[in-house]
Amino acid sequence: MLEVENIHAYYGHIHALKEVSLTVEKGEIVTLIGANGAGKSTTLKTISGLLRPRKGSIRLDGEDLIRYAPHEIVVKGIVQVPEGRRIFGRLTVMENLEMGAFSCPDRRLNSANLERVFNLFPRLEERRNQVGGTLSGGEQQMLATGRALMANPRVLLMDEPSMGLAPVLVDSIFDTIRQLHASGTTILLVEQNARMALQVATRGYVLQTGTVVLSDTAENLRRNEMVRQAYLGES
Amino acid sequence: MKHSIWQDGIKIGLIGGGVGVLLSLIGMVEAFSQRHIISNVISMGHTLLLVIALLVGYMAAKRASQTQPLRVLANGLISGLMVGGLLALLVMVGNLVRLRAVFINASPVLYKLLTFDYGIGSGIFLLLCAGTFSGVLSGLFYLSPALARRVLLTSLSSVVMAGVLQDLLRPTFALWGPLAIINEWLFAANGLTIQGAVSLFILMALIIYFWAKRGSAVKTGFRGLPPTKQRALRTTGLLFLIIVLLILPQVLGLFLSEVLTIVGLFVLLGLGLNIVVGYAGLLDLGYVAFFAIGAYTIALLTSPELGFFGFSFWSALPFAIIVGIIFGVLLGIPVLKMRGDYLAIATLGFGEIIRILVLSDFLRPWLGGAQGVGKIPKAAIGSIEFAGPQQIYYLILAGCFLVGFISWRLRDSRLGRAWMAVREDEDVAQAMGINLVAAKLLAFATGAAFSALSGAIFASKLGSVYPHSFNVMISINILCLIIVGGMGSIPGVLVGAIALVGLPELLREFADYRLLVYGAALVAMMLFRPAGLWPEAVHRRELQEEESVGTETESLSGPEPGKQEGV
């Protein structure tokens, strides 16, 4: 469904991504794992159009995405849950969700999406009129995810959803991801928490200093010696 | 909370006393005492010091809880005493040392004022008593029930306002025969009469008291009416307001109409900048540039002095707005990637570029250089010419209605949502599918269009344009008025323009202290009402009242540190 082929991206002179290729098939959860600065978030940024690759191609169902602006890519169906949640702190939960539906003018679809989000996160429905900034970290992550779902994504890009959350909330975030998967959402998940990520994912890619060093099914990656040592902290 | 009982009172009192001494030394007290609030009883200068003592007393009293009345009174007393004491100290020092060598205003007149004309000895005693007394009064005020506080505060401040704005009220009443009686009752040659002040106080107190008792009943009664009746009542109210606005210049006379037109021009400017800063969160410090562009486009197209086109005002107006929009976009493109402080500096530069361009000798044949352009024709419809302030008022009023309506519709539009998202978080806005480039350029263009309209009316109002009318202070002024009014709020713009443009025009005789008061008001605003006098949040709260009453409203009205970002 989503095919990223040999992309090279730069921050100024810094060669941040060197020939990164990956694919995400419909209904899959694919995870990108790697250390800080390995290029995980950069890959997401490139896919969502915020960073233009110098070489390579990004295709969604065969259509080249590189010529589109970021807001057009959202309309095409690639929606990001940004790193650090980045909800609109001064707007209410409802307004945040409405903002998520900005790219999607179909009202009926929006109310169906809203229902779906509230089913997934009943907590958000309880707090629909609360200001986003006053939510707890876990609720903010729910809101950020819900907001992205309001855009009716075909591929959901999740950037470090477990960052800065208490362990119990991390579990619930991954439960949500499983639920989304079960309902057929396609997800590209970037995580530092490799252990959890590899538990929910179908396949995974390991990034090191801007290149894919390893790609396999999640199960095989979990067993891989190098992954176990470097990312799962086992010896 | 283990510090001594005296500490709060002394600390706050010293601050207040310091302010009092400062205001005396810079001559504000003396200048203000020219005008009497209540004729031959209290002058504005004394009122100023009294207000300081009362305020300080209240703040000190507030440090203690209402359950400890003695402590409250002690705090008030001490702080009041401190204010009086510092002023007394000033009088004593002034009598020993020639302060005048440094402070030109430390004159015998000032000392006479401070000692109430009773000479050093008893005067200082009186001063101390007055300070102490006001402090205690504030303490009592703090202890009194909320309703009494509200009644007292509103009635007293309306008496003071009536005194301060006597030059506004007196001619207004004088215009209509029957109302002249009010004038005689209320006003003496300088200031209110005693009976006038007392009756005004009682009247206001009664109104506030009854509104407090019955106000909620009236409101629920209104809500209980069937929707059609509610709408009818609203329409009547609106019609009444429009009629008042329409006859206003006839009632207020020439000078006040002039003030109104100036306020109106700033409302237009404020509504435009409100879109750029308030809606889209783009801090633009060069906003005056578009005002200048609108004014100069009119000048270029209409003035026979330049002799290029000789358009009428109306046929030049669309061009002025279009040129404004073009420049808005032209400015927008290079600063698309800039944020916050960087954007502010870049736009500041743009404003200066435009001012220096119109000032330059290079463009002199077209734009008149330092001499400006004169003989700009007045706008006219048929045989009605918008010549004086009383006619131009209607032109500006129409502009304000139009621009206000557009602002209001834009706010709730899809574009308005996009701006809101951009203001809150640019990156996420983009990730939500918002076209950042379009949203920003449209904000700049809309703001520039409103500003150019204001500039066009300004040019035709003055009949001439000069480069020095378009300095950076205008931009700062507009920014201040939308901050004071409340970012993103349409009525806030009106309130801000009245407070920061209208009031200073009315109090011209104290123009020396304009910037001081201005600065103090801004600091106070940021401390006590960071969201503005008429914040947008109120509106939002109203809309959601049925659904939620609890948590959300609290967190919206509270001072939020994040509220000031981008200012």
PDB file of C-alpha atoms in Angstrom, chain B residues 209-449:
ATOM      1  CA  TYR B 209     -28.301  47.175  43.932  1.00  0.00           C
ATOM      2  CA  PHE B 210     -31.474  46.413  42.036  1.00  0.00           C
ATOM      3  CA  TRP B 211     -29.623  44.802  39.178  1.00  0.00           C
ATOM      4  CA  ALA B 212     -27.827  42.556  41.638  1.00  0.00           C
ATOM      5  CA  LYS B 213     -31.100  41.624  43.283  1.00  0.00           C
ATOM      6  CA  ARG B 214     -33.269  41.362  40.211  1.00  0.00           C
ATOM      7  CA  GLY B 215     -30.777  41.008  37.384  1.00  0.00           C
ATOM      8  CA  SER B 216     -30.724  37.231  37.347  1.00  0.00           C
ATOM      9  CA  ALA B 217     -34.520  37.164  37.480  1.00  0.00           C
ATOM     10  CA  VAL B 218     -34.648  39.442  34.452  1.00  0.00           C
ATOM     11  CA  LYS B 219     -32.169  37.217  32.655  1.00  0.00           C
ATOM     12  CA  THR B 220     -34.034  34.004  33.402  1.00  0.00           C
ATOM     13  CA  GLY B 221     -37.258  35.771  32.502  1.00  0.00           C
ATOM     14  CA  PHE B 222     -35.728  36.605  29.157  1.00  0.00           C
ATOM     15  CA  ARG B 223     -34.604  33.037  28.637  1.00  0.00           C
ATOM     16  CA  GLY B 224     -38.049  31.812  29.580  1.00  0.00           C
ATOM     17  CA  LEU B 225     -39.657  33.760  26.740  1.00  0.00           C
ATOM     18  CA  PRO B 226     -40.494  31.883  23.565  1.00  0.00           C
ATOM     19  CA  PRO B 227     -37.715  32.055  20.970  1.00  0.00           C
ATOM     20  CA  THR B 228     -39.648  34.320  18.634  1.00  0.00           C
ATOM     21  CA  LYS B 229     -40.121  36.890  21.387  1.00  0.00           C
ATOM     22  CA  GLN B 230     -36.481  36.578  22.389  1.00  0.00           C
ATOM     23  CA  ARG B 231     -35.471  37.249  18.827  1.00  0.00           C
ATOM     24  CA  ALA B 232     -37.846  40.194  18.614  1.00  0.00           C
ATOM     25  CA  LEU B 233     -36.394  41.665  21.788  1.00  0.00           C
ATOM     26  CA  ARG B 234     -32.873  41.141  20.487  1.00  0.00           C
ATOM     27  CA  THR B 235     -33.724  42.789  17.197  1.00  0.00           C
ATOM     28  CA  THR B 236     -35.273  45.722  19.031  1.00  0.00           C
ATOM     29  CA  GLY B 237     -32.149  46.056  21.120  1.00  0.00           C
ATOM     30  CA  LEU B 238     -29.995  45.931  18.048  1.00  0.00           C
ATOM     31  CA  LEU B 239     -32.161  48.483  16.246  1.00  0.00           C
ATOM     32  CA  PHE B 240     -32.005  50.765  19.244  1.00  0.00           C
ATOM     33  CA  LEU B 241     -28.217  50.444  19.267  1.00  0.00           C
ATOM     34  CA  ILE B 242     -28.044  51.251  15.571  1.00  0.00           C
ATOM     35  CA  ILE B 243     -30.259  54.295  16.008  1.00  0.00           C
ATOM     36  CA  VAL B 244     -28.065  55.489  18.863  1.00  0.00           C
ATOM     37  CA  LEU B 245     -24.988  54.999  16.697  1.00  0.00           C
ATOM     38  CA  LEU B 246     -26.649  56.893  13.858  1.00  0.00           C
ATOM     39  CA  ILE B 247     -27.612  59.960  15.862  1.00  0.00           C
ATOM     40  CA  LEU B 248     -24.443  59.932  17.952  1.00  0.00           C
ATOM     41  CA  PRO B 249     -22.509  62.645  16.067  1.00  0.00           C
ATOM     42  CA  GLN B 250     -25.497  64.991  16.170  1.00  0.00           C
ATOM     43  CA  VAL B 251     -25.754  64.532  19.911  1.00  0.00           C
ATOM     44  CA  LEU B 252     -22.078  64.727  20.682  1.00  0.00           C
ATOM     45  CA  GLY B 253     -21.071  67.734  18.638  1.00  0.00           C
ATOM     46  CA  LEU B 254     -17.995  68.459  16.613  1.00  0.00           C
ATOM     47  CA  PHE B 255     -15.111  67.698  18.930  1.00  0.00           C
ATOM     48  CA  LEU B 256     -16.469  64.423  20.214  1.00  0.00           C
ATOM     49  CA  SER B 257     -17.403  63.342  16.704  1.00  0.00           C
ATOM     50  CA  GLU B 258     -13.815  63.937  15.735  1.00  0.00           C
ATOM     51  CA  VAL B 259     -12.734  61.691  18.601  1.00  0.00           C
ATOM     52  CA  LEU B 260     -15.249  59.108  17.433  1.00  0.00           C
ATOM     53  CA  THR B 261     -13.858  59.128  13.908  1.00  0.00           C
ATOM     54  CA  ILE B 262     -10.345  58.573  15.232  1.00  0.00           C
ATOM     55  CA  VAL B 263     -11.580  55.714  17.397  1.00  0.00           C
ATOM     56  CA  GLY B 264     -13.418  54.333  14.368  1.00  0.00           C
ATOM     57  CA  LEU B 265     -10.315  54.380  12.205  1.00  0.00           C
ATOM     58  CA  PHE B 266      -8.447  52.505  14.895  1.00  0.00           C
ATOM     59  CA  VAL B 267     -11.285  50.012  15.187  1.00  0.00           C
ATOM     60  CA  LEU B 268     -10.895  49.308  11.474  1.00  0.00           C
ATOM     61  CA  LEU B 269      -7.159  48.909  11.885  1.00  0.00           C
ATOM     62  CA  GLY B 270      -7.615  46.825  14.994  1.00  0.00           C
ATOM     63  CA  LEU B 271     -10.070  44.476  13.309  1.00  0.00           C
ATOM     64  CA  GLY B 272      -7.564  43.933  10.529  1.00  0.00           C
ATOM     65  CA  LEU B 273      -4.627  43.270  12.818  1.00  0.00           C
ATOM     66  CA  ASN B 274      -6.911  41.108  14.912  1.00  0.00           C
ATOM     67  CA  ILE B 275      -7.162  38.736  11.971  1.00  0.00           C
ATOM     68  CA  VAL B 276      -3.410  38.585  11.526  1.00  0.00           C
ATOM     69  CA  VAL B 277      -2.399  38.442  15.192  1.00  0.00           C
ATOM     70  CA  GLY B 278      -5.545  37.392  16.994  1.00  0.00           C
ATOM     71  CA  TYR B 279      -6.844  34.750  14.608  1.00  0.00           C
ATOM     72  CA  ALA B 280      -3.753  33.487  12.828  1.00  0.00           C
ATOM     73  CA  GLY B 281      -1.200  34.278  15.536  1.00  0.00           C
ATOM     74  CA  LEU B 282       1.218  36.033  13.192  1.00  0.00           C
ATOM     75  CA  LEU B 283       2.856  38.870  15.105  1.00  0.00           C
ATOM     76  CA  ASP B 284       2.970  41.755  12.657  1.00  0.00           C
ATOM     77  CA  LEU B 285       4.728  44.917  13.840  1.00  0.00           C
ATOM     78  CA  GLY B 286       4.751  46.626  10.457  1.00  0.00           C
ATOM     79  CA  TYR B 287       1.022  46.785  10.130  1.00  0.00           C
ATOM     80  CA  VAL B 288       1.010  50.554   9.670  1.00  0.00           C
ATOM     81  CA  ALA B 289       2.525  49.942   6.234  1.00  0.00           C
ATOM     82  CA  PHE B 290      -0.834  48.868   4.836  1.00  0.00           C
ATOM     83  CA  PHE B 291      -2.510  51.876   6.408  1.00  0.00           C
ATOM     84  CA  ALA B 292       0.045  54.025   4.592  1.00  0.00           C
ATOM     85  CA  ILE B 293      -0.434  52.096   1.357  1.00  0.00           C
ATOM     86  CA  GLY B 294      -4.185  52.634   1.465  1.00  0.00           C
ATOM     87  CA  ALA B 295      -3.791  56.339   2.209  1.00  0.00           C
ATOM     88  CA  TYR B 296      -1.140  56.912  -0.423  1.00  0.00           C
ATOM     89  CA  THR B 297      -3.015  54.976  -3.083  1.00  0.00           C
ATOM     90  CA  ILE B 298      -5.967  57.289  -2.563  1.00  0.00           C
ATOM     91  CA  ALA B 299      -3.658  60.293  -2.641  1.00  0.00           C
ATOM     92  CA  LEU B 300      -1.976  59.151  -5.830  1.00  0.00           C
ATOM     93  CA  LEU B 301      -5.228  58.398  -7.618  1.00  0.00           C
ATOM     94  CA  THR B 302      -7.292  61.381  -6.546  1.00  0.00           C
ATOM     95  CA  SER B 303      -5.134  64.349  -5.678  1.00  0.00           C
ATOM     96  CA  PRO B 304      -5.072  67.112  -8.300  1.00  0.00           C
ATOM     97  CA  GLU B 305      -1.824  68.238  -6.682  1.00  0.00           C
ATOM     98  CA  LEU B 306      -0.068  65.249  -8.190  1.00  0.00           C
ATOM     99  CA  GLY B 307      -2.273  65.448 -11.224  1.00  0.00           C
ATOM    100  CA  PHE B 308      -1.998  61.883 -12.456  1.00  0.00           C
ATOM    101  CA  PHE B 309      -5.478  60.475 -12.399  1.00  0.00           C
ATOM    102  CA  GLY B 310      -8.045  62.648 -10.712  1.00  0.00           C
ATOM    103  CA  PHE B 311     -10.278  59.754  -9.672  1.00  0.00           C
ATOM    104  CA  SER B 312     -13.090  60.319  -7.230  1.00  0.00           C
ATOM    105  CA  PHE B 313     -12.764  58.797  -3.765  1.00  0.00           C
ATOM    106  CA  TRP B 314     -15.169  56.001  -4.568  1.00  0.00           C
ATOM    107  CA  SER B 315     -13.493  54.915  -7.764  1.00  0.00           C
ATOM    108  CA  ALA B 316     -10.075  55.032  -6.076  1.00  0.00           C
ATOM    109  CA  LEU B 317     -11.204  53.061  -3.032  1.00  0.00           C
ATOM    110  CA  PRO B 318     -11.228  49.602  -4.659  1.00  0.00           C
ATOM    111  CA  PHE B 319      -7.749  50.235  -5.989  1.00  0.00           C
ATOM    112  CA  ALA B 320      -6.540  51.212  -2.540  1.00  0.00           C
ATOM    113  CA  ILE B 321      -7.871  47.959  -1.122  1.00  0.00           C
ATOM    114  CA  ILE B 322      -6.488  45.864  -3.958  1.00  0.00           C
ATOM    115  CA  VAL B 323      -3.062  47.472  -3.694  1.00  0.00           C
ATOM    116  CA  GLY B 324      -3.210  46.814   0.047  1.00  0.00           C
ATOM    117  CA  ILE B 325      -3.971  43.142  -0.582  1.00  0.00           C
ATOM    118  CA  ILE B 326      -1.163  42.853  -3.108  1.00  0.00           C
ATOM    119  CA  PHE B 327       1.318  44.284  -0.646  1.00  0.00           C
ATOM    120  CA  GLY B 328      -0.082  42.052   2.065  1.00  0.00           C
ATOM    121  CA  VAL B 329       0.726  39.015  -0.036  1.00  0.00           C
ATOM    122  CA  LEU B 330       4.084  40.450  -1.092  1.00  0.00           C
ATOM    123  CA  LEU B 331       5.027  40.858   2.551  1.00  0.00           C
ATOM    124  CA  GLY B 332       3.620  37.463   3.379  1.00  0.00           C
ATOM    125  CA  ILE B 333       5.675  35.463   0.914  1.00  0.00           C
ATOM    126  CA  PRO B 334       9.162  36.176   2.296  1.00  0.00           C
ATOM    127  CA  VAL B 335       8.087  35.732   5.913  1.00  0.00           C
ATOM    128  CA  LEU B 336       6.142  32.495   5.437  1.00  0.00           C
ATOM    129  CA  LYS B 337       8.741  30.414   7.223  1.00  0.00           C
ATOM    130  CA  MET B 338       9.327  32.852  10.048  1.00  0.00           C
ATOM    131  CA  ARG B 339       7.807  32.561  13.447  1.00  0.00           C
ATOM    132  CA  GLY B 340       7.354  34.617  16.570  1.00  0.00           C
ATOM    133  CA  ASP B 341      10.134  37.083  17.235  1.00  0.00           C
ATOM    134  CA  TYR B 342      11.682  36.681  13.811  1.00  0.00           C
ATOM    135  CA  LEU B 343       8.412  37.426  12.108  1.00  0.00           C
ATOM    136  CA  ALA B 344       7.943  40.483  14.322  1.00  0.00           C
ATOM    137  CA  ILE B 345      11.351  41.893  13.385  1.00  0.00           C
ATOM    138  CA  ALA B 346      10.905  41.212   9.683  1.00  0.00           C
ATOM    139  CA  THR B 347       7.495  42.892   9.589  1.00  0.00           C
ATOM    140  CA  LEU B 348       8.842  45.786  11.635  1.00  0.00           C
ATOM    141  CA  GLY B 349      11.394  46.252   8.892  1.00  0.00           C
ATOM    142  CA  PHE B 350       8.693  46.167   6.247  1.00  0.00           C
ATOM    143  CA  GLY B 351       6.772  48.926   7.988  1.00  0.00           C
ATOM    144  CA  GLU B 352       9.848  51.104   8.093  1.00  0.00           C
ATOM    145  CA  ILE B 353      10.670  50.396   4.448  1.00  0.00           C
ATOM    146  CA  ILE B 354       7.287  51.685   3.369  1.00  0.00           C
ATOM    147  CA  ARG B 355       7.558  54.786   5.541  1.00  0.00           C
ATOM    148  CA  ILE B 356      11.033  55.581   4.257  1.00  0.00           C
ATOM    149  CA  LEU B 357       9.981  54.946   0.677  1.00  0.00           C
ATOM    150  CA  VAL B 358       7.156  57.468   0.845  1.00  0.00           C
ATOM    151  CA  LEU B 359       9.533  59.897   2.526  1.00  0.00           C
ATOM    152  CA  SER B 360      12.236  59.452  -0.077  1.00  0.00           C
ATOM    153  CA  ASP B 361      13.248  62.017  -2.668  1.00  0.00           C
ATOM    154  CA  PHE B 362      13.357  59.242  -5.196  1.00  0.00           C
ATOM    155  CA  LEU B 363       9.591  58.759  -5.116  1.00  0.00           C
ATOM    156  CA  ARG B 364       8.892  62.414  -4.540  1.00  0.00           C
ATOM    157  CA  PRO B 365       7.345  63.136  -7.954  1.00  0.00           C
ATOM    158  CA  TRP B 366       4.783  60.418  -7.290  1.00  0.00           C
ATOM    159  CA  LEU B 367       4.276  60.441  -3.552  1.00  0.00           C
ATOM    160  CA  GLY B 368       5.242  63.941  -2.532  1.00  0.00           C
ATOM    161  CA  GLY B 369       8.208  63.114  -0.279  1.00  0.00           C
ATOM    162  CA  ALA B 370       8.385  64.855   3.070  1.00  0.00           C
ATOM    163  CA  GLN B 371       5.809  67.465   2.013  1.00  0.00           C
ATOM    164  CA  GLY B 372       3.216  64.811   1.562  1.00  0.00           C
ATOM    165  CA  VAL B 373       0.253  65.106  -0.765  1.00  0.00           C
ATOM    166  CA  GLY B 374      -2.564  67.553  -0.261  1.00  0.00           C
ATOM    167  CA  LYS B 375      -5.913  68.463  -1.821  1.00  0.00           C
ATOM    168  CA  ILE B 376      -7.275  64.954  -1.581  1.00  0.00           C
ATOM    169  CA  PRO B 377     -10.972  65.274  -2.380  1.00  0.00           C
ATOM    170  CA  LYS B 378     -13.599  64.315   0.162  1.00  0.00           C
ATOM    171  CA  ALA B 379     -15.792  61.335  -0.420  1.00  0.00           C
ATOM    172  CA  ALA B 380     -19.291  62.213  -1.561  1.00  0.00           C
ATOM    173  CA  ILE B 381     -22.537  60.439  -2.334  1.00  0.00           C
ATOM    174  CA  GLY B 382     -24.643  62.587  -4.619  1.00  0.00           C
ATOM    175  CA  SER B 383     -24.662  66.015  -3.078  1.00  0.00           C
ATOM    176  CA  ILE B 384     -23.762  64.811   0.405  1.00  0.00           C
ATOM    177  CA  GLU B 385     -20.103  65.370   1.035  1.00  0.00           C
ATOM    178  CA  PHE B 386     -18.290  63.574   3.837  1.00  0.00           C
ATOM    179  CA  ALA B 387     -16.417  66.701   4.824  1.00  0.00           C
ATOM    180  CA  GLY B 388     -16.503  67.273   8.570  1.00  0.00           C
ATOM    181  CA  PRO B 389     -16.109  64.679  11.313  1.00  0.00           C
ATOM    182  CA  GLN B 390     -19.864  64.537  11.766  1.00  0.00           C
ATOM    183  CA  GLN B 391     -20.257  63.259   8.194  1.00  0.00           C
ATOM    184  CA  ILE B 392     -17.103  61.157   7.946  1.00  0.00           C
ATOM    185  CA  TYR B 393     -18.303  59.393  11.050  1.00  0.00           C
ATOM    186  CA  TYR B 394     -20.960  57.664   8.943  1.00  0.00           C
ATOM    187  CA  LEU B 395     -18.432  56.566   6.382  1.00  0.00           C
ATOM    188  CA  ILE B 396     -16.283  55.053   9.117  1.00  0.00           C
ATOM    189  CA  LEU B 397     -19.289  53.538  10.847  1.00  0.00           C
ATOM    190  CA  ALA B 398     -20.275  51.810   7.629  1.00  0.00           C
ATOM    191  CA  GLY B 399     -16.703  50.582   7.225  1.00  0.00           C
ATOM    192  CA  CYS B 400     -16.658  49.258  10.780  1.00  0.00           C
ATOM    193  CA  PHE B 401     -19.923  47.415  10.286  1.00  0.00           C
ATOM    194  CA  LEU B 402     -18.727  45.854   7.071  1.00  0.00           C
ATOM    195  CA  VAL B 403     -15.344  44.860   8.416  1.00  0.00           C
ATOM    196  CA  GLY B 404     -16.812  43.695  11.710  1.00  0.00           C
ATOM    197  CA  PHE B 405     -19.305  41.531   9.858  1.00  0.00           C
ATOM    198  CA  ILE B 406     -16.596  40.022   7.658  1.00  0.00           C
ATOM    199  CA  SER B 407     -14.410  39.334  10.703  1.00  0.00           C
ATOM    200  CA  TRP B 408     -17.265  37.682  12.498  1.00  0.00           C
ATOM    201  CA  ARG B 409     -18.157  35.463   9.548  1.00  0.00           C
ATOM    202  CA  LEU B 410     -14.530  34.598   8.929  1.00  0.00           C
ATOM    203  CA  ARG B 411     -13.988  33.530  12.490  1.00  0.00           C
ATOM    204  CA  ASP B 412     -16.569  30.777  12.260  1.00  0.00           C
ATOM    205  CA  SER B 413     -15.611  29.770   8.755  1.00  0.00           C
ATOM    206  CA  ARG B 414     -13.368  26.966   7.622  1.00  0.00           C
ATOM    207  CA  LEU B 415     -10.648  29.521   7.054  1.00  0.00           C
ATOM    208  CA  GLY B 416     -11.148  30.759  10.600  1.00  0.00           C
ATOM    209  CA  ARG B 417     -10.583  27.234  11.905  1.00  0.00           C
ATOM    210  CA  ALA B 418      -7.471  26.931   9.803  1.00  0.00           C
ATOM    211  CA  TRP B 419      -6.165  30.192  11.264  1.00  0.00           C
ATOM    212  CA  MET B 420      -6.944  28.986  14.743  1.00  0.00           C
ATOM    213  CA  ALA B 421      -4.961  25.809  14.144  1.00  0.00           C
ATOM    214  CA  VAL B 422      -2.049  27.781  12.694  1.00  0.00           C
ATOM    215  CA  ARG B 423      -2.092  30.050  15.722  1.00  0.00           C
ATOM    216  CA  GLU B 424      -2.066  27.148  18.139  1.00  0.00           C
ATOM    217  CA  ASP B 425       0.542  24.989  16.429  1.00  0.00           C
ATOM    218  CA  GLU B 426       1.795  25.484  12.896  1.00  0.00           C
ATOM    219  CA  ASP B 427       3.329  22.045  12.449  1.00  0.00           C
ATOM    220  CA  VAL B 428       0.288  20.196  13.662  1.00  0.00           C
ATOM    221  CA  ALA B 429      -1.956  22.445  11.607  1.00  0.00           C
ATOM    222  CA  GLN B 430      -0.070  21.253   8.581  1.00  0.00           C
ATOM    223  CA  ALA B 431      -0.364  17.668   9.728  1.00  0.00           C
ATOM    224  CA  MET B 432      -4.145  18.189   9.977  1.00  0.00           C
ATOM    225  CA  GLY B 433      -4.241  18.957   6.283  1.00  0.00           C
ATOM    226  CA  ILE B 434      -4.230  22.737   6.520  1.00  0.00           C
ATOM    227  CA  ASN B 435      -2.536  24.587   3.703  1.00  0.00           C
ATOM    228  CA  LEU B 436      -0.144  26.691   5.699  1.00  0.00           C
ATOM    229  CA  VAL B 437       0.900  28.924   2.834  1.00  0.00           C
ATOM    230  CA  ALA B 438      -2.654  29.754   1.844  1.00  0.00           C
ATOM    231  CA  ALA B 439      -3.812  30.281   5.419  1.00  0.00           C
ATOM    232  CA  LYS B 440      -0.990  32.674   6.229  1.00  0.00           C
ATOM    233  CA  LEU B 441      -1.183  34.630   3.001  1.00  0.00           C
ATOM    234  CA  LEU B 442      -4.945  34.981   3.342  1.00  0.00           C
ATOM    235  CA  ALA B 443      -4.496  36.302   6.870  1.00  0.00           C
ATOM    236  CA  PHE B 444      -1.971  38.877   5.718  1.00  0.00           C
ATOM    237  CA  ALA B 445      -4.120  39.826   2.739  1.00  0.00           C
ATOM    238  CA  THR B 446      -7.336  40.228   4.735  1.00  0.00           C
ATOM    239  CA  GLY B 447      -5.592  42.243   7.422  1.00  0.00           C
ATOM    240  CA  ALA B 448      -3.968  44.425   4.796  1.00  0.00           C
ATOM    241  CA  ALA B 449      -7.303  45.004   3.044  1.00  0.00           C
TER     242      ALA B 449
END
